[in-house]
Structures are given as structure tokens and as C-alpha cells.
mmCIF file of C-alpha atoms in Angstrom:
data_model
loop_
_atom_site.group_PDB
_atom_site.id
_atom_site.type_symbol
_atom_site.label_atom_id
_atom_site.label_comp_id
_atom_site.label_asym_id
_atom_site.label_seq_id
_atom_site.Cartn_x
_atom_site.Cartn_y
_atom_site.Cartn_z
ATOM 1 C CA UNK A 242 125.431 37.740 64.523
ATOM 2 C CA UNK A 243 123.502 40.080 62.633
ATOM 3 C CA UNK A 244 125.965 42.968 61.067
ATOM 4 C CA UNK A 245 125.098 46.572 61.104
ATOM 5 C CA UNK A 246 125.151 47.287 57.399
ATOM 6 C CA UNK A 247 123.796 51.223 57.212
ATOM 7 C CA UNK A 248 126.648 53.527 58.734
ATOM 8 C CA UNK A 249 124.967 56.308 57.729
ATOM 9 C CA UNK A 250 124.077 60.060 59.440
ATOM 10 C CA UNK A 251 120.653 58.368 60.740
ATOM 11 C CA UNK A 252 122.331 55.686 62.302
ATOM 12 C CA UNK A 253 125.639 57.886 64.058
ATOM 13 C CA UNK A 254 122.856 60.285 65.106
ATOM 14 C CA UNK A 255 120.907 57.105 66.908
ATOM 15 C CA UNK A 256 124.078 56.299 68.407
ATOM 16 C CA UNK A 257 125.166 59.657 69.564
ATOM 17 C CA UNK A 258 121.518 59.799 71.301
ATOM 18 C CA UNK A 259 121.642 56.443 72.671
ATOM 19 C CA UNK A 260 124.942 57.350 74.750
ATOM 20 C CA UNK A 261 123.789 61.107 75.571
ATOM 21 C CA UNK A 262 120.640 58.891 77.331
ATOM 22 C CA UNK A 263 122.490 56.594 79.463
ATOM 23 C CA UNK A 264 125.593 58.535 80.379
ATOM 24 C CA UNK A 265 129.212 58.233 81.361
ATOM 25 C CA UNK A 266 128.646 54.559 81.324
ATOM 26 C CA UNK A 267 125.615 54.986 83.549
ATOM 27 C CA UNK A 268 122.212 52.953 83.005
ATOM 28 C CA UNK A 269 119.248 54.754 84.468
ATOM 29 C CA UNK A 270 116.696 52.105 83.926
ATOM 30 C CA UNK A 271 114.209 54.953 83.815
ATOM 31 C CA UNK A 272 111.133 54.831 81.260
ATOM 32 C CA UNK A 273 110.382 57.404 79.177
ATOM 33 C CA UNK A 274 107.804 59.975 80.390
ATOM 34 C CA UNK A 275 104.432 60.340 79.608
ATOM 35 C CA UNK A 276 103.186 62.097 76.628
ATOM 36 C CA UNK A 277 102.415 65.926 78.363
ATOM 37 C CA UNK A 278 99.019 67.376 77.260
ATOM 38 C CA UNK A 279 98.653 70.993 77.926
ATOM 39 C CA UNK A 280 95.480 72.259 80.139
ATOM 40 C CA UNK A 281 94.085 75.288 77.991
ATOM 41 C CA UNK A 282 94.668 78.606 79.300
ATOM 42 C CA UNK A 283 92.536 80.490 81.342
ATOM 43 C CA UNK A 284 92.571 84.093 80.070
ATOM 44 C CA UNK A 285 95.448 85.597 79.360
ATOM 45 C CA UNK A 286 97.565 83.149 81.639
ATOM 46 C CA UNK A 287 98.964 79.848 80.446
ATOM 47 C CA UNK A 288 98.020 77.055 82.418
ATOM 48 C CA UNK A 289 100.773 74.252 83.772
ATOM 49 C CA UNK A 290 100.460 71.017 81.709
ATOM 50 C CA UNK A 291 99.846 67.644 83.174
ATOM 51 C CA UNK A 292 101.874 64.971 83.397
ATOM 52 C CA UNK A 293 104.565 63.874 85.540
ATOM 53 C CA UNK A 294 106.399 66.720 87.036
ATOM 54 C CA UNK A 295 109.370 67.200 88.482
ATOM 55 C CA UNK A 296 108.849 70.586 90.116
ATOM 56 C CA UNK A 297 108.748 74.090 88.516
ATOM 57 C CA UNK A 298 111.767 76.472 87.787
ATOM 58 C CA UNK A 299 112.041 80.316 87.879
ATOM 59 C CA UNK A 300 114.063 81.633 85.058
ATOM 60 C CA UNK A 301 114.820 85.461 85.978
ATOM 61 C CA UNK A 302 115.363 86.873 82.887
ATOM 62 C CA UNK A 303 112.801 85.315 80.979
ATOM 63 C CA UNK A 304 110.155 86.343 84.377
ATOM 64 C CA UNK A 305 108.777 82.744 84.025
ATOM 65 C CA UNK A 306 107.950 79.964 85.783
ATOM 66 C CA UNK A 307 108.725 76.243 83.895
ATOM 67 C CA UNK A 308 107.925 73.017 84.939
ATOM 68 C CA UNK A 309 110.342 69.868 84.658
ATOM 69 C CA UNK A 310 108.538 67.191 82.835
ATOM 70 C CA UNK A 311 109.261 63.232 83.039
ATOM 71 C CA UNK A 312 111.221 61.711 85.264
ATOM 72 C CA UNK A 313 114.614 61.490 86.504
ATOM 73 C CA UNK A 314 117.296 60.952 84.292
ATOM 74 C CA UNK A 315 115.159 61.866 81.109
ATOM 75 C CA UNK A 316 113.056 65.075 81.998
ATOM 76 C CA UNK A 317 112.401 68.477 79.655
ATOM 77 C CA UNK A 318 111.197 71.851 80.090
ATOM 78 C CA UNK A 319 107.486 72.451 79.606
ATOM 79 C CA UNK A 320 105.471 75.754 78.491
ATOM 80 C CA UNK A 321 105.876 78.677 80.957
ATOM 81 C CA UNK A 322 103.170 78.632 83.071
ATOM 82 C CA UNK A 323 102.789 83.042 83.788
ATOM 83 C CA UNK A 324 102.656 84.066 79.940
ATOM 84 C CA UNK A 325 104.395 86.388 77.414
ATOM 85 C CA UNK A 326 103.820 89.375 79.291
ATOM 86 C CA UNK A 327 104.470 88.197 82.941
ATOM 87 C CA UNK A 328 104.769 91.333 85.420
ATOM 88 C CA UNK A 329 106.511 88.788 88.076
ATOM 89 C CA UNK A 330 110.183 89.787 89.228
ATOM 90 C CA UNK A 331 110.538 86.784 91.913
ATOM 91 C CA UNK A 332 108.707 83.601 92.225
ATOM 92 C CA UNK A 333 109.283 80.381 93.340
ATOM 93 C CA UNK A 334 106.927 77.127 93.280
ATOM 94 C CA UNK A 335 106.733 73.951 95.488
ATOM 95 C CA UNK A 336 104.566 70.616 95.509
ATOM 96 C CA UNK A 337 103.147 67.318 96.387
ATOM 97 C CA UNK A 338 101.479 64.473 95.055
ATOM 98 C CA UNK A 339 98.227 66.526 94.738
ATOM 99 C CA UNK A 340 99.218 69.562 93.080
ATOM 100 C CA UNK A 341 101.491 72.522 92.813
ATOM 101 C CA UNK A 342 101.480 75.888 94.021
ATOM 102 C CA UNK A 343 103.547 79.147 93.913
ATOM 103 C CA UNK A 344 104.093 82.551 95.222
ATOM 104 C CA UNK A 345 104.739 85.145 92.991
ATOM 105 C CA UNK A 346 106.235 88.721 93.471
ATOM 106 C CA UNK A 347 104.732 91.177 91.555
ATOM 107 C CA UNK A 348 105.911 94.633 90.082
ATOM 108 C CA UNK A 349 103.827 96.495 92.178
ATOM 109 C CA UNK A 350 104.716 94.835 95.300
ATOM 110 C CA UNK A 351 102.322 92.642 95.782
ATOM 111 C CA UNK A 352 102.290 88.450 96.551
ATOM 112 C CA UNK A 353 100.346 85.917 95.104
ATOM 113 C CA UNK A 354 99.546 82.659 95.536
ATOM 114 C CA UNK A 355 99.031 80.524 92.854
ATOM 115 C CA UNK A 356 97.460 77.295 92.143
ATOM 116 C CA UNK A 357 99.329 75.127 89.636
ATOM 117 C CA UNK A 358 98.149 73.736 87.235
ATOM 118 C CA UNK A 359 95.088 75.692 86.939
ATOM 119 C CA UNK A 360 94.525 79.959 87.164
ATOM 120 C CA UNK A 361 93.510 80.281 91.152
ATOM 121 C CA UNK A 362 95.288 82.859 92.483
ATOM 122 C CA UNK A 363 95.215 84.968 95.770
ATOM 123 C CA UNK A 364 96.752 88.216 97.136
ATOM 124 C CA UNK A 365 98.556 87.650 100.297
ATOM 125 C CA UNK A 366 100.066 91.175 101.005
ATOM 126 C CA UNK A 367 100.863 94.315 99.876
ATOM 127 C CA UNK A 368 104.424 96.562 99.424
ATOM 128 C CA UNK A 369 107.127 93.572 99.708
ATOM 129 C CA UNK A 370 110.246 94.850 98.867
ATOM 130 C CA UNK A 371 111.285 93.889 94.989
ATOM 131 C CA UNK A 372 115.247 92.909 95.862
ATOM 132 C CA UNK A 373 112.882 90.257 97.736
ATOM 133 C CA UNK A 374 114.004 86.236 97.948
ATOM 134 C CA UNK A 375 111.491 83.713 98.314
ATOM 135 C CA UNK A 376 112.345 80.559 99.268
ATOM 136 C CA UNK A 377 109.830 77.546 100.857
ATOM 137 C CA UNK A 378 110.301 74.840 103.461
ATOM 138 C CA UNK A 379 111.172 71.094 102.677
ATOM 139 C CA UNK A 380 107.851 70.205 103.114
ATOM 140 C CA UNK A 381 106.126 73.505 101.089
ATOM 141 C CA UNK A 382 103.573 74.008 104.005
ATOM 142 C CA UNK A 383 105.373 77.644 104.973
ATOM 143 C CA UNK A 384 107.656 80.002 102.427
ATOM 144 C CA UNK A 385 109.530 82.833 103.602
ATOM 145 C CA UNK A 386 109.857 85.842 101.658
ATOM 146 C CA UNK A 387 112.969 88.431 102.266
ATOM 147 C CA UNK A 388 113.948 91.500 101.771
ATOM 148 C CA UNK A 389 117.661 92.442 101.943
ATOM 149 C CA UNK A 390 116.727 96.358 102.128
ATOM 150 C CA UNK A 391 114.166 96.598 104.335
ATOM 151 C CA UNK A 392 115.109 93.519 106.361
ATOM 152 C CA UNK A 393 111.531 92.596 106.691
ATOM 153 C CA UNK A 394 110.688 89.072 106.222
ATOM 154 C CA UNK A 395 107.380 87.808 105.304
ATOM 155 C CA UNK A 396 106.154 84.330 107.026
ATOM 156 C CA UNK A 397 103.590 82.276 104.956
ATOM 157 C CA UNK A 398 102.342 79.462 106.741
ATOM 158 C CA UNK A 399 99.417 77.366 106.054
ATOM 159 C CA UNK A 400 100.351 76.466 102.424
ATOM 160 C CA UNK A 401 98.880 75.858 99.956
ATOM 161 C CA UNK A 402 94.852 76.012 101.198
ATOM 162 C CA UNK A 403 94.878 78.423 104.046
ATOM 163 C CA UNK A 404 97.323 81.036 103.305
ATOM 164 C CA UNK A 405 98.438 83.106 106.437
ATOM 165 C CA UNK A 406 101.114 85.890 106.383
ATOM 166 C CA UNK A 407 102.980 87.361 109.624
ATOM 167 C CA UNK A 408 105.782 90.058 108.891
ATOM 168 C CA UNK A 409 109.017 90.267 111.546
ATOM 169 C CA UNK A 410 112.167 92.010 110.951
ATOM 170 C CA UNK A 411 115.780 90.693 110.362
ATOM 171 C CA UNK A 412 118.098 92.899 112.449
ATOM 172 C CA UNK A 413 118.995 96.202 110.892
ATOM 173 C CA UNK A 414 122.402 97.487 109.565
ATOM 174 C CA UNK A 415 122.968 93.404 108.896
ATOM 175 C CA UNK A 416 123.041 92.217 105.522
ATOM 176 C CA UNK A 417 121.140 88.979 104.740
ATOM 177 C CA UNK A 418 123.790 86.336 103.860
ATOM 178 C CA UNK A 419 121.068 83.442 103.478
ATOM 179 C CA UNK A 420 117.600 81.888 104.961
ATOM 180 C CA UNK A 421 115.860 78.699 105.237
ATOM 181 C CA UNK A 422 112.710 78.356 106.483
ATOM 182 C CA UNK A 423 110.845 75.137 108.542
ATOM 183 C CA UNK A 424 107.277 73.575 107.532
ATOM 184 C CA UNK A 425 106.427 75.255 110.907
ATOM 185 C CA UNK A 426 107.100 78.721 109.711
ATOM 186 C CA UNK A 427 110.725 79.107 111.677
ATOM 187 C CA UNK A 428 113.102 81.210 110.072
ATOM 188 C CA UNK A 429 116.273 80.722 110.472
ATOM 189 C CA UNK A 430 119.191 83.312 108.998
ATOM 190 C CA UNK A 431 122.398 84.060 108.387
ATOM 191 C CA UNK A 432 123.044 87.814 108.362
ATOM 192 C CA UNK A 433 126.608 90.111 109.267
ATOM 193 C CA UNK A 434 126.464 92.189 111.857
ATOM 194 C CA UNK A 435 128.855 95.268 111.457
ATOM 195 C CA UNK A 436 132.059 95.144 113.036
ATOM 196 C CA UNK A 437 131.484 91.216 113.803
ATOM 197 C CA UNK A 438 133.528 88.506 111.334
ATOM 198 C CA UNK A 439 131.595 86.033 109.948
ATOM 199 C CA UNK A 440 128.073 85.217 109.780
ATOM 200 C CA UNK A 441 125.516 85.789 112.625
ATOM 201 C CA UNK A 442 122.979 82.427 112.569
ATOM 202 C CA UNK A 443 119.735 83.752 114.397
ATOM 203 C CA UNK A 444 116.110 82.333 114.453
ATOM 204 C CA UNK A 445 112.626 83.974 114.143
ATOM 205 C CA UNK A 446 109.435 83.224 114.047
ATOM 206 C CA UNK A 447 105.855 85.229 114.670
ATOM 207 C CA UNK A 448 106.247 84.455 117.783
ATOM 208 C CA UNK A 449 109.378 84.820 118.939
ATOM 209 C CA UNK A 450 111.631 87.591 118.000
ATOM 210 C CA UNK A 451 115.466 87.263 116.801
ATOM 211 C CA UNK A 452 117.735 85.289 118.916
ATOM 212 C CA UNK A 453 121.238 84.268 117.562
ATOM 213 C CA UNK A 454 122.161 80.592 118.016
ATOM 214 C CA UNK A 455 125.959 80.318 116.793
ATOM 215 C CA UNK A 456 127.790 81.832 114.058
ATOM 216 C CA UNK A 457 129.637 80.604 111.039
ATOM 217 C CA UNK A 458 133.031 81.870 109.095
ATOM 218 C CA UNK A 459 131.109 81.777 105.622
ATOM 219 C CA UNK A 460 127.693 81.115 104.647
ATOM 220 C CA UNK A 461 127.216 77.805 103.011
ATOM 221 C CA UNK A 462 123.549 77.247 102.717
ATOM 222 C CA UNK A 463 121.305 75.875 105.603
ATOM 223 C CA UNK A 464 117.546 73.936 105.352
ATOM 224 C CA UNK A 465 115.343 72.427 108.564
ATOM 225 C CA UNK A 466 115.395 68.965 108.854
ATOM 226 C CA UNK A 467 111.816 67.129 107.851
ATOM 227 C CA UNK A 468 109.414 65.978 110.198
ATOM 228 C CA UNK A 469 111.189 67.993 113.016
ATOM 229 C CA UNK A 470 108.409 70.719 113.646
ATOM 230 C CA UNK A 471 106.064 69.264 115.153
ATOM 231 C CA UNK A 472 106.931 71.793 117.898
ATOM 232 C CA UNK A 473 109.473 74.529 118.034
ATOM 233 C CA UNK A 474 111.595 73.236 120.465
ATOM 234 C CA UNK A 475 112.207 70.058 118.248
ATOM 235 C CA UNK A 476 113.651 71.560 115.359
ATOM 236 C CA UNK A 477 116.268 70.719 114.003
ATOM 237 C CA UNK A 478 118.189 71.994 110.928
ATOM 238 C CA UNK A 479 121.583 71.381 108.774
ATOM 239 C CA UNK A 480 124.168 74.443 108.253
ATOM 240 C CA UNK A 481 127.483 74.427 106.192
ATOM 241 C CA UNK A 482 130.080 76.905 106.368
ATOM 242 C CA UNK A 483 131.830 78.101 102.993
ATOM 243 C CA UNK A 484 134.733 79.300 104.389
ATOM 244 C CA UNK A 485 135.635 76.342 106.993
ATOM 245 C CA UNK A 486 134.407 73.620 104.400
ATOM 246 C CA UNK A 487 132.374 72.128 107.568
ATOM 247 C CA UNK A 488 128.630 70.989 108.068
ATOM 248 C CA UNK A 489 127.167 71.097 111.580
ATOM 249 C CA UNK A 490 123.430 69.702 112.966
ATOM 250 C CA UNK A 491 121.596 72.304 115.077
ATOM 251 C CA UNK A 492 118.896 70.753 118.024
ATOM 252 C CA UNK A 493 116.682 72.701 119.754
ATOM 253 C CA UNK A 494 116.278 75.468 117.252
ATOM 254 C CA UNK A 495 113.180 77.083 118.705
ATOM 255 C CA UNK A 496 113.791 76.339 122.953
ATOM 256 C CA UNK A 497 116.153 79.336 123.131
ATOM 257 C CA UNK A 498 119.346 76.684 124.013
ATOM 258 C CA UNK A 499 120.146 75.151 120.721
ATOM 259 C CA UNK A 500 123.095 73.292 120.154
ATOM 260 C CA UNK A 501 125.575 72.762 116.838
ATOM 261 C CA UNK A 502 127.459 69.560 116.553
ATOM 262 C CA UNK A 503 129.566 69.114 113.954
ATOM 263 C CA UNK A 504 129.230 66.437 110.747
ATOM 264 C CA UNK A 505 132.383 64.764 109.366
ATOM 265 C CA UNK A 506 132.482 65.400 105.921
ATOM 266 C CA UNK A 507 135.888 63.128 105.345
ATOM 267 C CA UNK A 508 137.628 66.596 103.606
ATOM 268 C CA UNK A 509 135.459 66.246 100.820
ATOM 269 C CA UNK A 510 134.064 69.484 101.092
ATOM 270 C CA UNK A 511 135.432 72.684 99.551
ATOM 271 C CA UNK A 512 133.281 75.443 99.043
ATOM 272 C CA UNK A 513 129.350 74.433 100.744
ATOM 273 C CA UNK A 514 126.760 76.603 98.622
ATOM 274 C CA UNK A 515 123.850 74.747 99.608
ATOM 275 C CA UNK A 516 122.147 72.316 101.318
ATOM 276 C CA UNK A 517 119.368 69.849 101.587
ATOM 277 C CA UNK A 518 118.252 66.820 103.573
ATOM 278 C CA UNK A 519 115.975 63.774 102.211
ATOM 279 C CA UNK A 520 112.362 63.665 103.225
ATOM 280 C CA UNK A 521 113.770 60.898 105.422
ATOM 281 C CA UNK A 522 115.534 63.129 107.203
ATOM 282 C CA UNK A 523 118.326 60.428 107.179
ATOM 283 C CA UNK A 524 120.804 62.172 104.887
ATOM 284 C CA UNK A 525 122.083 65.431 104.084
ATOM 285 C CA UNK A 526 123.302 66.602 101.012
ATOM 286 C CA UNK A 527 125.813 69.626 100.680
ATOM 287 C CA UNK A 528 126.094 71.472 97.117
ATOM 288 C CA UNK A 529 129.531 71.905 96.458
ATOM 289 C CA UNK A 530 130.908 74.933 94.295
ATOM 290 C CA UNK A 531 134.710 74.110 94.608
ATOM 291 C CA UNK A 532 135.495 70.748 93.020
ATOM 292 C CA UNK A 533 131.850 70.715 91.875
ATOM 293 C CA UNK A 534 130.112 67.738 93.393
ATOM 294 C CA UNK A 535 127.588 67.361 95.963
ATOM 295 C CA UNK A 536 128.822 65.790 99.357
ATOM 296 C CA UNK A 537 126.061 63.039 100.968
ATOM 297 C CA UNK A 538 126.851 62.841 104.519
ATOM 298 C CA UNK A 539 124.615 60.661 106.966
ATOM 299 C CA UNK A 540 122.518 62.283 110.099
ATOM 300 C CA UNK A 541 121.745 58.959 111.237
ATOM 301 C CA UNK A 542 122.939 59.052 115.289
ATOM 302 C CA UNK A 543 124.500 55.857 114.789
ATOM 303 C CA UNK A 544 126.553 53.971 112.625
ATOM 304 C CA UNK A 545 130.152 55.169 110.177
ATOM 305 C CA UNK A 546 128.284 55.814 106.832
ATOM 306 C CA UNK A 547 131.104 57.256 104.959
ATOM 307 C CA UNK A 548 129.951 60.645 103.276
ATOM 308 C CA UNK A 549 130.263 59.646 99.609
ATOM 309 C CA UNK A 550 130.649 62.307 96.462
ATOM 310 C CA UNK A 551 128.100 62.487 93.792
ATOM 311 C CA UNK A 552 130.053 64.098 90.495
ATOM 312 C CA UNK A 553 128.057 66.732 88.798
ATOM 313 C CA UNK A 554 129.171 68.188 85.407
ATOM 314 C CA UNK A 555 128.116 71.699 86.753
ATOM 315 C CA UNK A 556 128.964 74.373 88.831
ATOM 316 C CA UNK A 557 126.375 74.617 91.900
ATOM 317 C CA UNK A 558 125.256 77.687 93.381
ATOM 318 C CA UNK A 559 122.158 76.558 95.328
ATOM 319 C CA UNK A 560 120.059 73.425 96.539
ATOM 320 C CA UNK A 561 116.820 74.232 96.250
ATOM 321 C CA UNK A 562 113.743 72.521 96.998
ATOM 322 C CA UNK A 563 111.701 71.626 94.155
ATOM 323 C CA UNK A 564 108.845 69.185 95.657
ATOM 324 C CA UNK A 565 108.480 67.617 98.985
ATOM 325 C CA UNK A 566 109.546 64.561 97.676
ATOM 326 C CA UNK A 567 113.828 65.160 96.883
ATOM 327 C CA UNK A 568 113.713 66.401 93.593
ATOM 328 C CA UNK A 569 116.163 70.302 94.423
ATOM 329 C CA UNK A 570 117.606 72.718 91.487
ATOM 330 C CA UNK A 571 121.211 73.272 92.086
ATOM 331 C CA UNK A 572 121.505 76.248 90.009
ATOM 332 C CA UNK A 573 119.261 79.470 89.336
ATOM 333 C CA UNK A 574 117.317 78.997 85.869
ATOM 334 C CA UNK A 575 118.767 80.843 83.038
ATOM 335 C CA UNK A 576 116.987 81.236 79.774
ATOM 336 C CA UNK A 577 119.313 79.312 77.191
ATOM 337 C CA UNK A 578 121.000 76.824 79.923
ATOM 338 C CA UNK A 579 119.891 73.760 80.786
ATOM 339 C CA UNK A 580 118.685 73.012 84.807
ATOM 340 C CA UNK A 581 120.883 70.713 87.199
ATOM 341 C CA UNK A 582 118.825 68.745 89.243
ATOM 342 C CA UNK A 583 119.654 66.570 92.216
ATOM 343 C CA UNK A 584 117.434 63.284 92.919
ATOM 344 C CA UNK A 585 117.673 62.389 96.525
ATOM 345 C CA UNK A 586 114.720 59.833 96.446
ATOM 346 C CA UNK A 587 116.699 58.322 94.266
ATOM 347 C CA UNK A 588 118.142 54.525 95.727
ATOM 348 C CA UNK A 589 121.434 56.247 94.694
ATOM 349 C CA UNK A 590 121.043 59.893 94.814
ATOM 350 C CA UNK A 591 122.274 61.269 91.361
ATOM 351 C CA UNK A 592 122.475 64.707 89.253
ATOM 352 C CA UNK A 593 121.026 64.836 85.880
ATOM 353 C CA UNK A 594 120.227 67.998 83.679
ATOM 354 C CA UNK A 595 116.934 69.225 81.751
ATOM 355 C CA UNK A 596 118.253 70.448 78.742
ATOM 356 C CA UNK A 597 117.837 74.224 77.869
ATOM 357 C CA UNK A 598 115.059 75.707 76.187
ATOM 358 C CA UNK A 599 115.462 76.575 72.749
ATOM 359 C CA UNK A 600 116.453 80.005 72.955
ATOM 360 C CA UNK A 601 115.111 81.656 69.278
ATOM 361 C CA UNK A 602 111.029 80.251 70.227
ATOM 362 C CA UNK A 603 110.994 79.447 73.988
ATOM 363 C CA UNK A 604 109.206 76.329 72.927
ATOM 364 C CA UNK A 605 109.143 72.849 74.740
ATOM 365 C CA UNK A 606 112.240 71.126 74.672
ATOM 366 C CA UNK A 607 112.327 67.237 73.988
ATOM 367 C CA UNK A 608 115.588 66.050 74.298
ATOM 368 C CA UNK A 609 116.488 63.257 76.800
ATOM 369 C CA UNK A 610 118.757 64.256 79.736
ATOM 370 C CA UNK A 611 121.663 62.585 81.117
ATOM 371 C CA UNK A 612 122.219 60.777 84.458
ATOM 372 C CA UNK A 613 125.551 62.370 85.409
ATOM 373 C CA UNK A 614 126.396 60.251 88.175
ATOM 374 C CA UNK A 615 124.903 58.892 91.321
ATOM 375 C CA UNK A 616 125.954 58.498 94.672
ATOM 376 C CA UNK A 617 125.570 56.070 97.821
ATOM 377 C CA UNK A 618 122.827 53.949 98.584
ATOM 378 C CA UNK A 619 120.608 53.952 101.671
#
């Protein structure tokens, strides 16, 4: 057996990096990704680069929009994709295997759409309230855009090649608790009604206005199910309560009797802060603030899947979708912090991180992440 003469910094610092890569014991079995060449910029505004991507995260205080390079298990942040001198306060960014696309909120009030990678962009309306949330459906076909003051929401359906925008209003003297928002254009919402305890779930679209469905102790996140809209009445979505730890699967969202059955969640669950479902539709996945994991529970109408814990080293505060595909951001992007990410396409769903962007240069980060730990198979 050949002996490992050299014990020197080189060699602990190859170690130390070889067990940062595969984790708490963990093998990903991922390659590494591929080399990313940067598109030049068009203008004044940087241009995404190519190369795999694992979605695109909006850091708030740096008014940017990064995209996750490689793939699971050993992804990095690339350039910023709005420039130095971005006048964006809100934006978020979704995707395919085709391309990417975003809308962006804009000082003055206005939304864009914008082509990634490349420098198309398009106004899509005018005075949207800056305290404004944007947030897009599984697939990335619709985005809805919220305002908690003005309790208008903005509908964009059509996404990303024929952009069309319909504005309804949340009811007033209710603050907005949380939205999510079907490939259809359906939004559904929790808001708080004064005087009533708890949250208020309603649902509206552009063509149909608010009509509550149930209610909830605490808001714990909520998406639509995927391939459920192929009509309104067929809808389907996944809501979790924060305050009762539970997770319940609403039918019939848009025929005006929809129903909420409940999901065991084995008492796993602590504090629900978000949710998501594979593009399968076979699983959902609750974010989980209070232990921290993420729950996986099964929607499949028959069979005793157990739900199973996936450990994250993080605290969640979101599941958000990244891509179409499963890729979701479980936290909001902070300059100088590295991203959580949970893989749900994954043969055993897992967390991993991107590590932070180096805070003195904002340049591209290169370091490996780590497979925290994964969760049950399919």
C-alpha cells in the first residue's frame, strides 16, 4: 500500500476540500459542472452566462439577480445579471429547458419582463405598488405580483412569449399573510380579516372575483399542484398551517365548492414556512422553520408512504420555485450568505448550499457545495 508521505498545508487543505464536497458522510456522485462562459453584455446590462443553471436568485440588498451554476450538490453563484447600478427593488426569475425569464419591479413602478440570458425586455404595466411580492407558478407560465398596501394583485399569464396582465383586488382592511399562484393564473391567498382569528384562504382569478375556501390558524406557505389547471375547476393545491403544524390538499379550487383534506405528517412538522410539490405532482414538500428540516409527505391517493425528514443545516423561511423542474430556494438571498437549495428531482430529494459570494468584489464564487442530506426515494 502506497503511504502518504507529504502531510503538508497542500495536502490537509485537499483533504479538508475533499470532505466539504461529499458531506456528512454523503456521496453525491455528481460531476463537476461545466466550465461557465459569460455572454457579453448588451449595453449597460450584464448578460446571464451559459451553462448549466440551476435557477436565478434575488438578493435584496445587493438589487440583483444571480444565477446558480452547476449542478446539484456542487453549484456557485454566477455574475449578476441587472448590473452595478440596478434600479430594481423586487424581482424574481423562473425557467425551463429553453431559457429563463424574469419580472422585475422597478423604482418607478413599473414591470418588466426579461429574457434571460440575453437583454429583451418588455414593460408590462405601470404604478405597481413598491412593498410589492412577486412570486411565479410551479410551472412559470403565470406570476403574480402583490401589493400588501394597495391590495391589488397583478395576474401575468402567458409567460414567457405572450405576456398578458389582468389586475383584481385582495379584500381591503386584510393584510396579505401569503400567495401562490397556478400555471393557469389562479391566485390563491391567505389574508386576516379584522376581528376574524386566523388566516382567511380565498381564491381569485380575472375572472372570478374573491371567494374564501377555508381558513387556517397560521400561515404556513401554500403552492398549486402541477398539471392540475388544465381547467379551473381541477385545481388543486397544497396548504400548511404554522400554527397547527398540519398540511391539508385542497380539490376543486376554482368550482366554487372546494374541499381540504388533511395530510398526515407523522408529528414531524413544527413550524410549516413553505411549501412545494414535485413536477410529478406525487410529493409534497413542507419547509420547516422549527427543528429545521423539510418534511416529504406523499399525495399519492393510495398507498402508506411514510412522510420522511430531509435534515438541512439552515433555517428555512420559504420554498420557492426556482425552475419548473424541482430545483426551490428555501431562504431569501442575502449578499454575504450562501443560498439553501432543495432538489426534489432528485431520486432522493436533498438540500445542498451555493456558497456565498465574496462579499469585498461581488465576484463569482467557485467553491464546491455540500450535499447536506437527502431524503426518501420515489
Amino acid at each position: 500500500m502506497r503511504q502518504l508521505r507529504n502531510t503538508g498545508p497542500g495536502l490537509v487543505l485537499r483533504a479538508a476540500l475533499l470532505t466539504l464536497i461529499s458531506g456528512c458522510g454523503i456521496s453525491t456522485g455528481t460531476k463537476a459542472p461545466i466550465p461557465v462562459d459569460s455572454i457579453p453584455s448588451s449595453g449597460n446590462t450584464t448578460v446571464a452566462p451559459s451553462g448549466l443553471q440551476l435557477g436565478f436568485v434575488w438578493q435584496s440588498d445587493s438589487h440583483n439577480l444571480y444565477p446558480i451554476m452547476g449542478v446539484s450538490g456542487a453549484a456557485h453563484y454566477g455574475s449578476g445579471v441587472l448590473g452595478s447600478s440596478s434600479t430594481v427593488v423586487a424581482a424574481a426569475a423562473s425557467g425551463s429547458a429553453t431559457g429563463s425569464w424574469a419580472l422585475l419591479l422597478n423604482k418607478d413602478g413599473s414591470l418588466q419582463e426579461l429574457g434571460l440570458p440575453g437583454s429583451t425586455s418588455a414593460t408590462l404595466a405601470a404604478g405597481v405598488g413598491l412593498d410589492s411580492n412577486i412570486v411565479f407558478s410551479p410551472g412559470g407560465s403565470a406570476a403574480a405580483v402583490v401589493s400588501g398596501t394597495t391590495h391589488a394583485v397583478l395576474i401575468v399569464t402567458g409567460l414567457p412569449s405572450k405576456a398578458a396582465v389582468a389586475t383584481v383586488q385582495l379584500p381591503a382592511n386584510a393584510p396579505v399573510a401569503g400567495f401562490a399562484v397556478s400555471d393557469a393564473g389562479t391566485v390563491l391567498a391567505g389574508v386576516k380579516p379584522a376581528g376574524s382569528p386566523g388566516v382567511q384562504l380565498g381564491v381569485i382569478s380575472e375572472l372570478r372575483a374573491y371567494a374564501a375556501i377555508g381558513t387556517v390558524q397560521g400561515w404556513g406557505g401554500a403552492t398549486f399542484v402541477p398539471g392540475t389547471a388544465a381547467s379551473p375547476a381541477s385545481e388543486a393545491a397544497v396548504v400548511a398551517d404554522s400554527v397547527a403544524a398540519q398540511v391539508a390538499y385542497v380539490t376543486n379550487i376554482g368550482s366554487g365548492t372546494a374541499a381540504m383534506n388533511g395530510i398526515g405528517t407523522a408529528g414531524l412538522l413544527q413550524t410549516a414556512v413553505g411549501v412545494a410539490v414535485s413536477p410529478d405532482g406525487q410529493w409534497a414538500f413542507v419547509a420547516d422553520s422549527g427543528k429545521p428540516q423539510v418534511v416529504q409527505v406523499s399525495l399519492a391517493q393510495a398507498g402508506t408512504t411514510a412522510p420522511i425528514s430531509i435534515a438541512c443545516a439552515c433555517k428555512p423561511t420559504q420554498l420557492t420555485p426556482l425552475t419548473s423542474n424541482g430545483i426551490y430556494a428555501m431562504g431569501s438571498g442575502m449578499a454575504g450568505q450562501p443560498a439553501w437549495l432543495l432538489d426534489t428531482k432528485a431520486a432522493s430529494p436533498r438540500t445542498f448550499f451555493v456558497p456565498a459570494i465574496a462579499a469585498a468584489t461581488g465576484s463569482q464564487t467557485t467553491a464546491a457545495s455540500t450535499t447536506q442530506a437527502s431524503g426518501g426515494g420515489r
